[in-house]
Coordinates of C-alpha atoms in Angstrom, one line a residue:
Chain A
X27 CA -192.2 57.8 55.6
X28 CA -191.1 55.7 52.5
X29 CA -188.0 54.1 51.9
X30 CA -185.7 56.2 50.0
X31 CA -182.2 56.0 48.5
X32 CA -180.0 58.8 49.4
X33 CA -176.8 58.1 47.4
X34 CA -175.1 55.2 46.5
X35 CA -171.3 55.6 46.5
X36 CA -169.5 54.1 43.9
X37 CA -166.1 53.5 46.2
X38 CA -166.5 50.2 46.9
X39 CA -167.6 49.2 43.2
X40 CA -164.2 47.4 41.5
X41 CA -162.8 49.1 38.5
X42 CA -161.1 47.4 35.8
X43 CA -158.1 50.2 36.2
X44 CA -157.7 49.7 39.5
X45 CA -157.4 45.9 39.2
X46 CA -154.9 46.2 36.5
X47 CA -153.0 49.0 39.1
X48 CA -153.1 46.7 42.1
X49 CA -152.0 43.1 40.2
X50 CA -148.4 43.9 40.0
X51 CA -148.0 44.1 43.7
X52 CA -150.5 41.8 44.9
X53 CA -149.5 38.7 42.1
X54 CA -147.3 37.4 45.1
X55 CA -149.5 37.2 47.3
X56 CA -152.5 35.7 45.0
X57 CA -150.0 32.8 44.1
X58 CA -149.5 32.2 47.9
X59 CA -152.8 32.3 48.4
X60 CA -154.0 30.2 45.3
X61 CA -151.0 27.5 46.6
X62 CA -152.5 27.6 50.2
X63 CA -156.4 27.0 48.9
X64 CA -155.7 24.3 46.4
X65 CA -152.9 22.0 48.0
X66 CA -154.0 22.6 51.6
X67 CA -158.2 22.5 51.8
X68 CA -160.5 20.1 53.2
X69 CA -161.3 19.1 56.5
X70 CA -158.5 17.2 57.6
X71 CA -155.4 18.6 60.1
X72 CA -153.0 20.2 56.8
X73 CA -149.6 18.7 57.0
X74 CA -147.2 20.0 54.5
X75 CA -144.4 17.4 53.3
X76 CA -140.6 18.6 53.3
X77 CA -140.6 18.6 48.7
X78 CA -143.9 21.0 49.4
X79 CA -141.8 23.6 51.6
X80 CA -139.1 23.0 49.5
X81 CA -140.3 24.3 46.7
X82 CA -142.3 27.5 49.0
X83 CA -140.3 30.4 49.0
X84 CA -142.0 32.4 51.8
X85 CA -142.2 32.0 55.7
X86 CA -145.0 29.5 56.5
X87 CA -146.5 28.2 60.0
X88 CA -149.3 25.8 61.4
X89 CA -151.9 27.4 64.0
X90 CA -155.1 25.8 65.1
X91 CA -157.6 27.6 66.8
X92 CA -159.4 25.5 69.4
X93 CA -160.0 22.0 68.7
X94 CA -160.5 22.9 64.7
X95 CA -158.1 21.3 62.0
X96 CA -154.5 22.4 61.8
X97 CA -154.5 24.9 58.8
X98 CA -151.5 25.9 57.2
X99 CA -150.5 29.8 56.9
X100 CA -148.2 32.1 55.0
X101 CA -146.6 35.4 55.5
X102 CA -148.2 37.7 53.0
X103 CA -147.0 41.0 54.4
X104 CA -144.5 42.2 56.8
X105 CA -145.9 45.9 58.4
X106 CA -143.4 47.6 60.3
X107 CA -142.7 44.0 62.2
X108 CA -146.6 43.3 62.0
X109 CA -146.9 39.7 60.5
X110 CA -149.8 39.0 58.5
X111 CA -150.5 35.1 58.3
X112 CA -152.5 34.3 55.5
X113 CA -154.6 31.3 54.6
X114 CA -156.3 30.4 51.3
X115 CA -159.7 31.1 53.1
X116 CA -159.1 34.4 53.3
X117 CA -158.2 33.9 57.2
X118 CA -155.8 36.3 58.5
X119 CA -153.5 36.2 61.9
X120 CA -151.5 39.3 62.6
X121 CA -148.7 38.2 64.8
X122 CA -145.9 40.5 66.8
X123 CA -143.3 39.7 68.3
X124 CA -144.8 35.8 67.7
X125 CA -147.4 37.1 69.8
X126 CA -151.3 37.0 68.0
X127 CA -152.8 40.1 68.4
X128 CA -155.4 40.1 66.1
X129 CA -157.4 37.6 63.5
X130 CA -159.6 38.5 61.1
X131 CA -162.1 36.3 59.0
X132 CA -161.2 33.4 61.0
X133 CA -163.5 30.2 60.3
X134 CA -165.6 28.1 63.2
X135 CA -168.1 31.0 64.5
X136 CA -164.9 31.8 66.8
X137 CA -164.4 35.3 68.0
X138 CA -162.5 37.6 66.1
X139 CA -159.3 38.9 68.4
X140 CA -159.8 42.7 67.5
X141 CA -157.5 44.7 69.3
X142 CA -155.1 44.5 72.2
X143 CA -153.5 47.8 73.9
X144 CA -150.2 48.6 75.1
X145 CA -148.2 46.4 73.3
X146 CA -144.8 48.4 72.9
X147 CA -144.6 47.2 76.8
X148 CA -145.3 43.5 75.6
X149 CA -142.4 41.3 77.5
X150 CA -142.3 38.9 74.3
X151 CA -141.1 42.8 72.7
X152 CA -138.0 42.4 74.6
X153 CA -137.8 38.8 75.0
X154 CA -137.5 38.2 71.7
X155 CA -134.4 40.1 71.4
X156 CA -132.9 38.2 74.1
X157 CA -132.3 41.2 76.3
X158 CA -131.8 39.8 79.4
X159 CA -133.4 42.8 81.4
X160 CA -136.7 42.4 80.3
X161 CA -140.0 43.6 82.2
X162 CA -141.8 40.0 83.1
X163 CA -145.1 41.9 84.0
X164 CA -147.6 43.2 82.0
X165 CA -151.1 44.7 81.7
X166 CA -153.6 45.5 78.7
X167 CA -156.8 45.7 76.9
X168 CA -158.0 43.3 74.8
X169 CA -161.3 43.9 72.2
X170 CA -163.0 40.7 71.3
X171 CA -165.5 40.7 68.4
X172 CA -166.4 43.9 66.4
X173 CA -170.3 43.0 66.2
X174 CA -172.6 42.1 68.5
X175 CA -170.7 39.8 70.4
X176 CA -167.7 43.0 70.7
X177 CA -166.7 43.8 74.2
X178 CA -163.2 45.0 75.9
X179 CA -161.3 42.8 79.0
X180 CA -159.0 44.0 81.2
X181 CA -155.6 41.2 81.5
X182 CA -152.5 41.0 83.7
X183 CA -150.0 39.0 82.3
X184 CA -146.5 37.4 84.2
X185 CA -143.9 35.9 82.7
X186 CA -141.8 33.3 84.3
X187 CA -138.6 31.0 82.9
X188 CA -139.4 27.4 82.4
X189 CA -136.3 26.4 81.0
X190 CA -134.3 25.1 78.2
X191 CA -135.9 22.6 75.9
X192 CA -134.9 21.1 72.8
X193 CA -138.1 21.3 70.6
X194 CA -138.9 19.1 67.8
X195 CA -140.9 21.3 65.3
X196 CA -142.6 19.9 62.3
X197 CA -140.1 18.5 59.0
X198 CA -137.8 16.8 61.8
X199 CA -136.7 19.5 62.9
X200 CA -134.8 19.6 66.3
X201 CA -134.3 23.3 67.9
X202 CA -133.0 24.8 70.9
X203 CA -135.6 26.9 72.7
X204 CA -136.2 28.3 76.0
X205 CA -139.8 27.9 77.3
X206 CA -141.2 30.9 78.7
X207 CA -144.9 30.4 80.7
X208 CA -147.5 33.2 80.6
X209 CA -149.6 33.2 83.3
X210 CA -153.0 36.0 82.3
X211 CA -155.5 36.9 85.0
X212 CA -158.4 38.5 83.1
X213 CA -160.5 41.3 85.4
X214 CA -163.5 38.6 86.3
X215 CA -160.9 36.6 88.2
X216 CA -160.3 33.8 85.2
X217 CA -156.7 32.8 84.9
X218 CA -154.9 30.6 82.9
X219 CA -151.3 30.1 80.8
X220 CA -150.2 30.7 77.9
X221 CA -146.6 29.2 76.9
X222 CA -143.4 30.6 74.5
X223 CA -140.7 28.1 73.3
X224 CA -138.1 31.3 71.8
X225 CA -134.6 29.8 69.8
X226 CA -131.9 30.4 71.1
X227 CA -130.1 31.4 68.8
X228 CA -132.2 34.1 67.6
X229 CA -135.0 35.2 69.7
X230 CA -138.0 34.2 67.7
X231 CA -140.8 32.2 68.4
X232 CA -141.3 29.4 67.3
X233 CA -144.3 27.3 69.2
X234 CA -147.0 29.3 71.2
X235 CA -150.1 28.2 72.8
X236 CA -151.8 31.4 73.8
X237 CA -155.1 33.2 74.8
X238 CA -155.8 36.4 75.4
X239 CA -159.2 36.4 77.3
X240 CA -161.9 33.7 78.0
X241 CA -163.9 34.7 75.0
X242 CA -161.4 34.2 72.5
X243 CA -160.1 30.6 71.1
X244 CA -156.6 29.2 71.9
X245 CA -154.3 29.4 69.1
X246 CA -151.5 26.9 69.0
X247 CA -148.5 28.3 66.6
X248 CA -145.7 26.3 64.7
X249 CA -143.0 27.8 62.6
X250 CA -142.7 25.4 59.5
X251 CA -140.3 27.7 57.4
X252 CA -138.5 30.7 59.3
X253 CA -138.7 34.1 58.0
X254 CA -135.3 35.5 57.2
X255 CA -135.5 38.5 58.9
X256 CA -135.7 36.6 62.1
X257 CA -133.0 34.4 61.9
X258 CA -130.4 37.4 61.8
X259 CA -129.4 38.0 65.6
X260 CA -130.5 40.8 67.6
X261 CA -128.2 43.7 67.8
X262 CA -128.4 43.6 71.5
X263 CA -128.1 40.4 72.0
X264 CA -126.6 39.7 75.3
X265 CA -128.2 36.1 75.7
X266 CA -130.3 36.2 78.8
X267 CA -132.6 34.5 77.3
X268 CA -131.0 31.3 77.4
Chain B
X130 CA -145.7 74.8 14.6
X131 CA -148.6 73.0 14.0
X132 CA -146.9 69.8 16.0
X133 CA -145.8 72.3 19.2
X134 CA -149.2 73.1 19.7
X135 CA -151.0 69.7 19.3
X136 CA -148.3 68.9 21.8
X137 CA -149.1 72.1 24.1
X138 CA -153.4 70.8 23.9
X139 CA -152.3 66.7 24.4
X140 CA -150.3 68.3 27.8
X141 CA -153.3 71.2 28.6
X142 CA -155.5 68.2 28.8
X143 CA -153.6 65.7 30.3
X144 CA -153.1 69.0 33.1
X145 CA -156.7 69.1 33.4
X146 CA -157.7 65.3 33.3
X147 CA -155.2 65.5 36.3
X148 CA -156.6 67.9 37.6
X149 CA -160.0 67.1 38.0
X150 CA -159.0 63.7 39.6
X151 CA -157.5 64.9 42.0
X152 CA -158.7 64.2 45.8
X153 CA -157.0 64.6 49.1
X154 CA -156.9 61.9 51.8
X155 CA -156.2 63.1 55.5
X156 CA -155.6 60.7 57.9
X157 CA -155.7 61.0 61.8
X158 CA -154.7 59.2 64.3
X159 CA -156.7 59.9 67.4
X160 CA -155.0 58.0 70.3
X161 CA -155.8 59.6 73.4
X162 CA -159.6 57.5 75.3
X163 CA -160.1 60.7 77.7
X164 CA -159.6 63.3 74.4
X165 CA -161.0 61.2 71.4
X166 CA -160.9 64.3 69.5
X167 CA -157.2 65.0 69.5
X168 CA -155.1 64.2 66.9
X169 CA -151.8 63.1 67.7
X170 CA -150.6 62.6 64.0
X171 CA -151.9 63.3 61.0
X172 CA -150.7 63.0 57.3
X173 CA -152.6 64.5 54.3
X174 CA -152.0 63.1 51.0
X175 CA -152.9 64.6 47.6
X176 CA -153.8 61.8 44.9
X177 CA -153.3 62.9 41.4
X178 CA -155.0 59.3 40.4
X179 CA -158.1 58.2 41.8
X180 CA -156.6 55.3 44.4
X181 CA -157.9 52.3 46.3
X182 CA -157.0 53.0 50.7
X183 CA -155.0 50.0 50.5
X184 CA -152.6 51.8 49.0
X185 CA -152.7 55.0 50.9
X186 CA -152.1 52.3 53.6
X187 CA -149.0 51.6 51.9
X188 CA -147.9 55.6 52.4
X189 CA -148.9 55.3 56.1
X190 CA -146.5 52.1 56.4
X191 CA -143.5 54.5 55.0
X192 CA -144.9 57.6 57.4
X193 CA -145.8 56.2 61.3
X194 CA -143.4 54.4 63.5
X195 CA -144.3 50.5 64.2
X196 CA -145.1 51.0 67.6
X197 CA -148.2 53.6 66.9
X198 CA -148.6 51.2 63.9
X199 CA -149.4 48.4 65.6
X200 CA -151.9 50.0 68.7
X201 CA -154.3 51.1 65.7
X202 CA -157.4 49.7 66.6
X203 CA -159.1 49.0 63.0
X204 CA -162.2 48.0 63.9
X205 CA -162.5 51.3 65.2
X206 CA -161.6 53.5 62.3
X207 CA -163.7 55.2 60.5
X208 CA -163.8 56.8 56.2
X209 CA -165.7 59.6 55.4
X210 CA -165.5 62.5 52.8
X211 CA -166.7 65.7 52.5
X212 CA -169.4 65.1 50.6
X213 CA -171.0 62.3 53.2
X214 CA -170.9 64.7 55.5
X215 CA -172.5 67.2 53.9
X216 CA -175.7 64.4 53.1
X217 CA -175.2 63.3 56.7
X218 CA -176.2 67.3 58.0
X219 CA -178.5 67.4 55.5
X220 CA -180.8 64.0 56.7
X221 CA -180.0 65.6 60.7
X222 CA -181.6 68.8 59.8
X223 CA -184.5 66.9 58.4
X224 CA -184.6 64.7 61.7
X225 CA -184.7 68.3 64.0
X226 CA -187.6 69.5 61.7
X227 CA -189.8 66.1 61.5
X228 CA -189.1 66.0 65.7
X229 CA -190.4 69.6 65.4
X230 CA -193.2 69.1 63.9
X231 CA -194.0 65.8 66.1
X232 CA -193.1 68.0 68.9
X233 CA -195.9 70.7 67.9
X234 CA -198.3 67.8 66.7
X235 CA -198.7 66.5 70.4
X236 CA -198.7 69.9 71.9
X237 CA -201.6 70.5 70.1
X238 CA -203.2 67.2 71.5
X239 CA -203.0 68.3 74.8
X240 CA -199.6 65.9 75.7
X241 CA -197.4 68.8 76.3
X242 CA -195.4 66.4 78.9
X243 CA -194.7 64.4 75.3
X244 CA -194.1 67.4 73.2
X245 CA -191.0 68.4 75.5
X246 CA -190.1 65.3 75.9
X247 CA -189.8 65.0 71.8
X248 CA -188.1 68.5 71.8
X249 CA -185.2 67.6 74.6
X250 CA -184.6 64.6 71.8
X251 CA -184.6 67.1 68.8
X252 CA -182.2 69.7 70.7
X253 CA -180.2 66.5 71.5
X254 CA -179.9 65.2 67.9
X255 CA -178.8 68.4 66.8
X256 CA -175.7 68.5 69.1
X257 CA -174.5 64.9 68.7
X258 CA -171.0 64.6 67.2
X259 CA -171.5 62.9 64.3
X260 CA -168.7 61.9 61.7
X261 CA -170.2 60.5 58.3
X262 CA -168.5 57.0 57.7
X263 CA -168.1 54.4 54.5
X264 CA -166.5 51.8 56.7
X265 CA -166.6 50.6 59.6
X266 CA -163.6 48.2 60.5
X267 CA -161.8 48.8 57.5
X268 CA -158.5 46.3 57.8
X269 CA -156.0 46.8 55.8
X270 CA -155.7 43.4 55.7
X271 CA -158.8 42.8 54.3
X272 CA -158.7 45.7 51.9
X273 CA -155.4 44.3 50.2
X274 CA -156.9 40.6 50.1
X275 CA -160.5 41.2 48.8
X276 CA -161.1 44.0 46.0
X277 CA -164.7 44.6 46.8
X278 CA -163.5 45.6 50.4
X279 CA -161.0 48.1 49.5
X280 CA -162.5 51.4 48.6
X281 CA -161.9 53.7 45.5
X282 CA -161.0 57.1 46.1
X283 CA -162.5 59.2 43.5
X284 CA -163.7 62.8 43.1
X285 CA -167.2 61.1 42.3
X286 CA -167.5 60.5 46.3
X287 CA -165.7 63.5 48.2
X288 CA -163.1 65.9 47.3
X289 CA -161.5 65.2 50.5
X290 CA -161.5 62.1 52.4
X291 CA -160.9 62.1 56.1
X292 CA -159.8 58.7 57.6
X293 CA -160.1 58.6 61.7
X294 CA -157.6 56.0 63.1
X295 CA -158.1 55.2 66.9
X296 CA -156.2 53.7 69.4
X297 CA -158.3 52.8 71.9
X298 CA -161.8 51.0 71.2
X299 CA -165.4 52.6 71.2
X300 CA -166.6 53.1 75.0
X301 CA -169.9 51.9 75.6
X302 CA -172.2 55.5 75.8
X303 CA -176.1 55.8 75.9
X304 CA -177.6 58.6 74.3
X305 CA -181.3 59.7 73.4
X306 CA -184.1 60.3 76.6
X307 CA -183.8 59.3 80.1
X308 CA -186.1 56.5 80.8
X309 CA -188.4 58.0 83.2
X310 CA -189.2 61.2 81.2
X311 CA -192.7 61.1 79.2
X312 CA -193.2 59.2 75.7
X313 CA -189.3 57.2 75.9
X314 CA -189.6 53.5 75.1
X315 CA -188.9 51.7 77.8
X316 CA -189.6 48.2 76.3
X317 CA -186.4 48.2 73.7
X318 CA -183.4 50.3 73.6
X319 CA -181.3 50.9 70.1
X320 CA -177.6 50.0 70.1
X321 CA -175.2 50.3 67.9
X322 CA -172.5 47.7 67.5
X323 CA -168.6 48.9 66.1
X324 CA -169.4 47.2 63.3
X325 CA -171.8 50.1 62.0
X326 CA -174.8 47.4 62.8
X327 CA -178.1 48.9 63.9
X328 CA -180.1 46.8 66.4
X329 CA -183.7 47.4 68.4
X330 CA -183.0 45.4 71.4
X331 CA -186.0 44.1 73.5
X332 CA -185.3 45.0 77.4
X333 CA -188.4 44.7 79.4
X334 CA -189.5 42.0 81.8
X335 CA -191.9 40.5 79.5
X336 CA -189.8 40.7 76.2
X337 CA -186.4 40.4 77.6
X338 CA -185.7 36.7 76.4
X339 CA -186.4 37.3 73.0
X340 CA -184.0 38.3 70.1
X341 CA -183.1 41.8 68.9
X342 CA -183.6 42.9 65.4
X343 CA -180.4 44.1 63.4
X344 CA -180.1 45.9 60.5
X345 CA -177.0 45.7 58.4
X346 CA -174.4 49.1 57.7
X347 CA -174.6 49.1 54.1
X348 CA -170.8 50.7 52.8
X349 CA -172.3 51.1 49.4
X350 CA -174.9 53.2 50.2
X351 CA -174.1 54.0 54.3
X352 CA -176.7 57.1 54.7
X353 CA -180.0 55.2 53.2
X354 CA -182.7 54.5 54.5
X355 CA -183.7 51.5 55.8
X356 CA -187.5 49.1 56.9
X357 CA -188.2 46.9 59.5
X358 CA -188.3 44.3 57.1
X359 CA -184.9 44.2 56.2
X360 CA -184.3 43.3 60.0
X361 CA -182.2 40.3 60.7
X362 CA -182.7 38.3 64.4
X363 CA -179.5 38.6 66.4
X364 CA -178.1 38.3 69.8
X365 CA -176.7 41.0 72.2
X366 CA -173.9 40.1 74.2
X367 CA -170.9 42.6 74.1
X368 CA -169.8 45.5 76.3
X369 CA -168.8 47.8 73.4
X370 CA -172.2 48.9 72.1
X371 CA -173.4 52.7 72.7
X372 CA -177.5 52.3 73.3
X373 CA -179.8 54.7 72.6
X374 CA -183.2 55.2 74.0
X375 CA -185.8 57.1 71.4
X376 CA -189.7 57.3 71.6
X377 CA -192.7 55.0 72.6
X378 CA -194.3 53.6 69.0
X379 CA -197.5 54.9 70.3
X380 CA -196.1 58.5 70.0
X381 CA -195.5 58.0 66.4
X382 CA -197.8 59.3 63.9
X383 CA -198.4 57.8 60.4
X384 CA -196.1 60.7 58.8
X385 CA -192.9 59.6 61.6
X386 CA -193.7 55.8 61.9
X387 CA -190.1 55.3 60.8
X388 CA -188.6 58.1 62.4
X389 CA -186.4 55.8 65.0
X390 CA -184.8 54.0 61.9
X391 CA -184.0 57.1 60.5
X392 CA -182.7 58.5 64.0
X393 CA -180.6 55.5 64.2
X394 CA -179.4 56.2 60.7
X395 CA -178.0 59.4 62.8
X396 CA -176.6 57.5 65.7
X397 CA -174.2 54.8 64.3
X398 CA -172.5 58.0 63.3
X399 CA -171.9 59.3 66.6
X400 CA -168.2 59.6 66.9
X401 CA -166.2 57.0 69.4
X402 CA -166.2 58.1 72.8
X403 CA -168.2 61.2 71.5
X404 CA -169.3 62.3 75.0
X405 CA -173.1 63.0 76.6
X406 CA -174.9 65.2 74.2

């Protein structure tokens, strides 16, 4: 049989109309991402100095996967309390609840971080809003990968209190936080922790080391300019967090 | 008078031009594993403009809660139209007929354990659930950040579009012949990754070691056909791959030597979860 074209679709072919359509809306984040390619690329850990972030107006963190160079992140787009980190390589971290639950286009031949189920019972959900009758256990599905390397684990996840720290985050900043350790089993037995330093002032995160499953990388977070939104209080704050 | 009805034609027209462009967009969410095929929300949208799915994305943000939000799996969803699906029936119903007429071919030789065999796998292709897609893994992520990733919705491609968002990720299936029946390859076994990848993977004791050969989804053009020399080497490692087993080489005649490509070209459609045909 010979090879044959049976259509070609013309909806992923760019149109001049729709570029003009989408700039308005989209010129934010182009800037952010032009700012992150051009002052932050190379091969070296990205530090940004305290003039840079001053003159940033958006929520910005460090996260290094692995052993790789620190890169330097921005939040492009707030979905419904989804975070979308951006970097200037087109890498993207989706982060809830200042947990990562997936990546996408991230650079090192690391596994992509896909998918992860039941996270409305997440116990950084309620954490984070510094209820003080939280759930501590947890259970879910986690997809690695979309291609050939794609495949689904099984995790357990418990919580326990570490205590108060005062955390010195990047710009000299000191902050109080209490340190929250994750402990994962995955379903072949492998276990490991993850760890949480949440202000406590407002709930958010803001340092993580975490993991999902053995065949994803460790991502180490930093907040290095809050996101308004989460410096407002939680409306049912009762501080057991602290 | 003569200005009220240049007026009346500039707005008949603009009606029309509207009109025309028109497409609808329905979007499911599917987030039940044990009944993939329920819907448990579901928006339509009528654009009056051709649009790019980012921004329909943008109406699902204003329309589903954050919690059902967030347990979309997007590496899972799927775009299709109307009119891919209609091509996509149209290449199965030439799959069913060339497996025919293989069928009838080797009865004639005398292999009549071969000729069933081919006509189990022809009444199976005709049931499997198939559901045309564009896209594989469409993030909305991605769609917003690169322009050549974010699909334009015009009347050109479908009059409806259907976009299937899941909530759970694909479950591992195999489909095609049992491997003791008559004629089935049992040297390499197709699989299809999530990502819409097509790959002949070698599984025998001698051939085991050595690498599979994938073929690419193509978006642009996601129901062409495709040669083994447009094969890339790859490595099989993940748990989320449906296989499929299809027919020995040797039973292929010169008129069907490319009839598991085009099979496969059929199976990456198979819905998630779809169920044993």
């Amino acid at each position: 049989m010979t090879t044959k074209t049976m259509h070609h679709s013309r909806l992923f072919l760019p149109s001049l109309a729709a570029v003009v359509l989408l700039s308005g809306c989209m010129n934010r984040v182009e800037s952010m991402k032009e700012t992150l390619a051009f002052a932050w690329s190379g091969n070296q850990d990205v530090t940004v100095t305290q003039e840079r972030l001053d003159e940033i107006n958006y929520p910005m963190m460090y996260a290094r996967f692995n052993q790789q160079r620190r890169i330097a992140l921005g939040l492009g787009f707030d979905d419904n309390d989804q975070y979308k980190w951006l970097s200037g390589d087109q890498e993207v971290v989706v982060t809830r609840h200042g947990r990562v639950i997936q990546t996408q286009g991230v650079s090192g031949n690391l596994n992509e971080l896909a998918w992860v189920s039941n996270l409305s019972n997440d116990p950084l959900k309620c954490l984070t809003q510094l209820n003080s009758q939280c759930s501590l256990t947890w259970q879910a599905q986690v997809q690695s990968g979309v291609a050939q390397e794609a495949s689904i684990q099984a995790i357990t996840s418990q919580f326990s209190r570490i205590g108060s720290e005062t955390l010195e985050l990047p710009i000299n900043r000191s902050i109080n936080t209490v340190h929250w350790r994750e402990q994962i089993t995955q379903d072949n037995g492998t276990t490991w922790t993850n760890d949480y330093w949440l202000s406590t002032e407002t709930g958010r995160v803001v340092k993580s080391s975490q993991q999902l499953t053995d065949a994803l990388p460790r991502v180490v977070t930093e907040e290095l300019k809050p996101y308004k939104k989460d410096l407002q209080k939680p409306s049912n704050s009762n501080r057991g967090a602290n | 008078m003569r200005v009220f009805v240049g007026l009346l034609l500039v707005v008949l027209m603009s009606v029309s031009q509207t009109a025309a462009a028109q497409v609808k967009v329905n979007v499911y969410l599917h987030q039940s594993a044990e009944q993939p095929g329920d819907v448990t929300w579901q928006k339509s949208y009528e654009l009056s403009q051709p649009e790019r799915i980012s921004q329909v994305y943008e109406r699902i943000l204003s329309d589903l809660n954050a919690d059902d939000l967030a347990q979309i799996n997007w590496s899972a969803s799927r775009l299709s139209s109307d009119f891919l699906q209609a091509r996509l029936e149209r290449h199965r119903e030439r799959m069913v007929e060339q497996l025919d007429q293989l069928a009838r071919h080797w009865s004639r030789q005398d292999e009549q354990q071969v000729a069933d065999s081919i006509k189990r796998l022809a009444a199976q292709v005709s049931r499997w659930p198939l559901q045309a897609t564009y896209s594989f893994n469409l993030t909305p992520d991605q769609t917003r950040l690169i322009l050549q990733q974010n699909p334009l919705l015009t009347r050109a491609d479908g009059r409806v579009f259907n976009w299937h968002l899941y909530s759970f990720p694909h479950k591992a299936l195999t489909f095609g012949l049992p491997e003791d029946l008559a004629g089935v390859d049992n040297d390499f076994l197709w699989r299809v990754l999530p990502n819409g990848t097509v790959a002949k993977q070698p599984v025998a004791y001698y051939n085991k070691r050595l690498p599979a050969a994938c073929y690419q989804h193509d978006e642009r053009s996601p129901i062409q056909s495709v040669n083994a020399d447009q094969a890339q080497r790859c490595a099989i490692k993940g748990n989320l791959i449906h296989s499929v087993r299809l027919l020995s080489e040797y039973w292929l005649t010169d008129e069907t030597e490319q009839l598991d490509l085009e099979l496969m070209l059929l199976a990456k459609f198979i819905l998630p979860n779809g169920g044993q045909s």
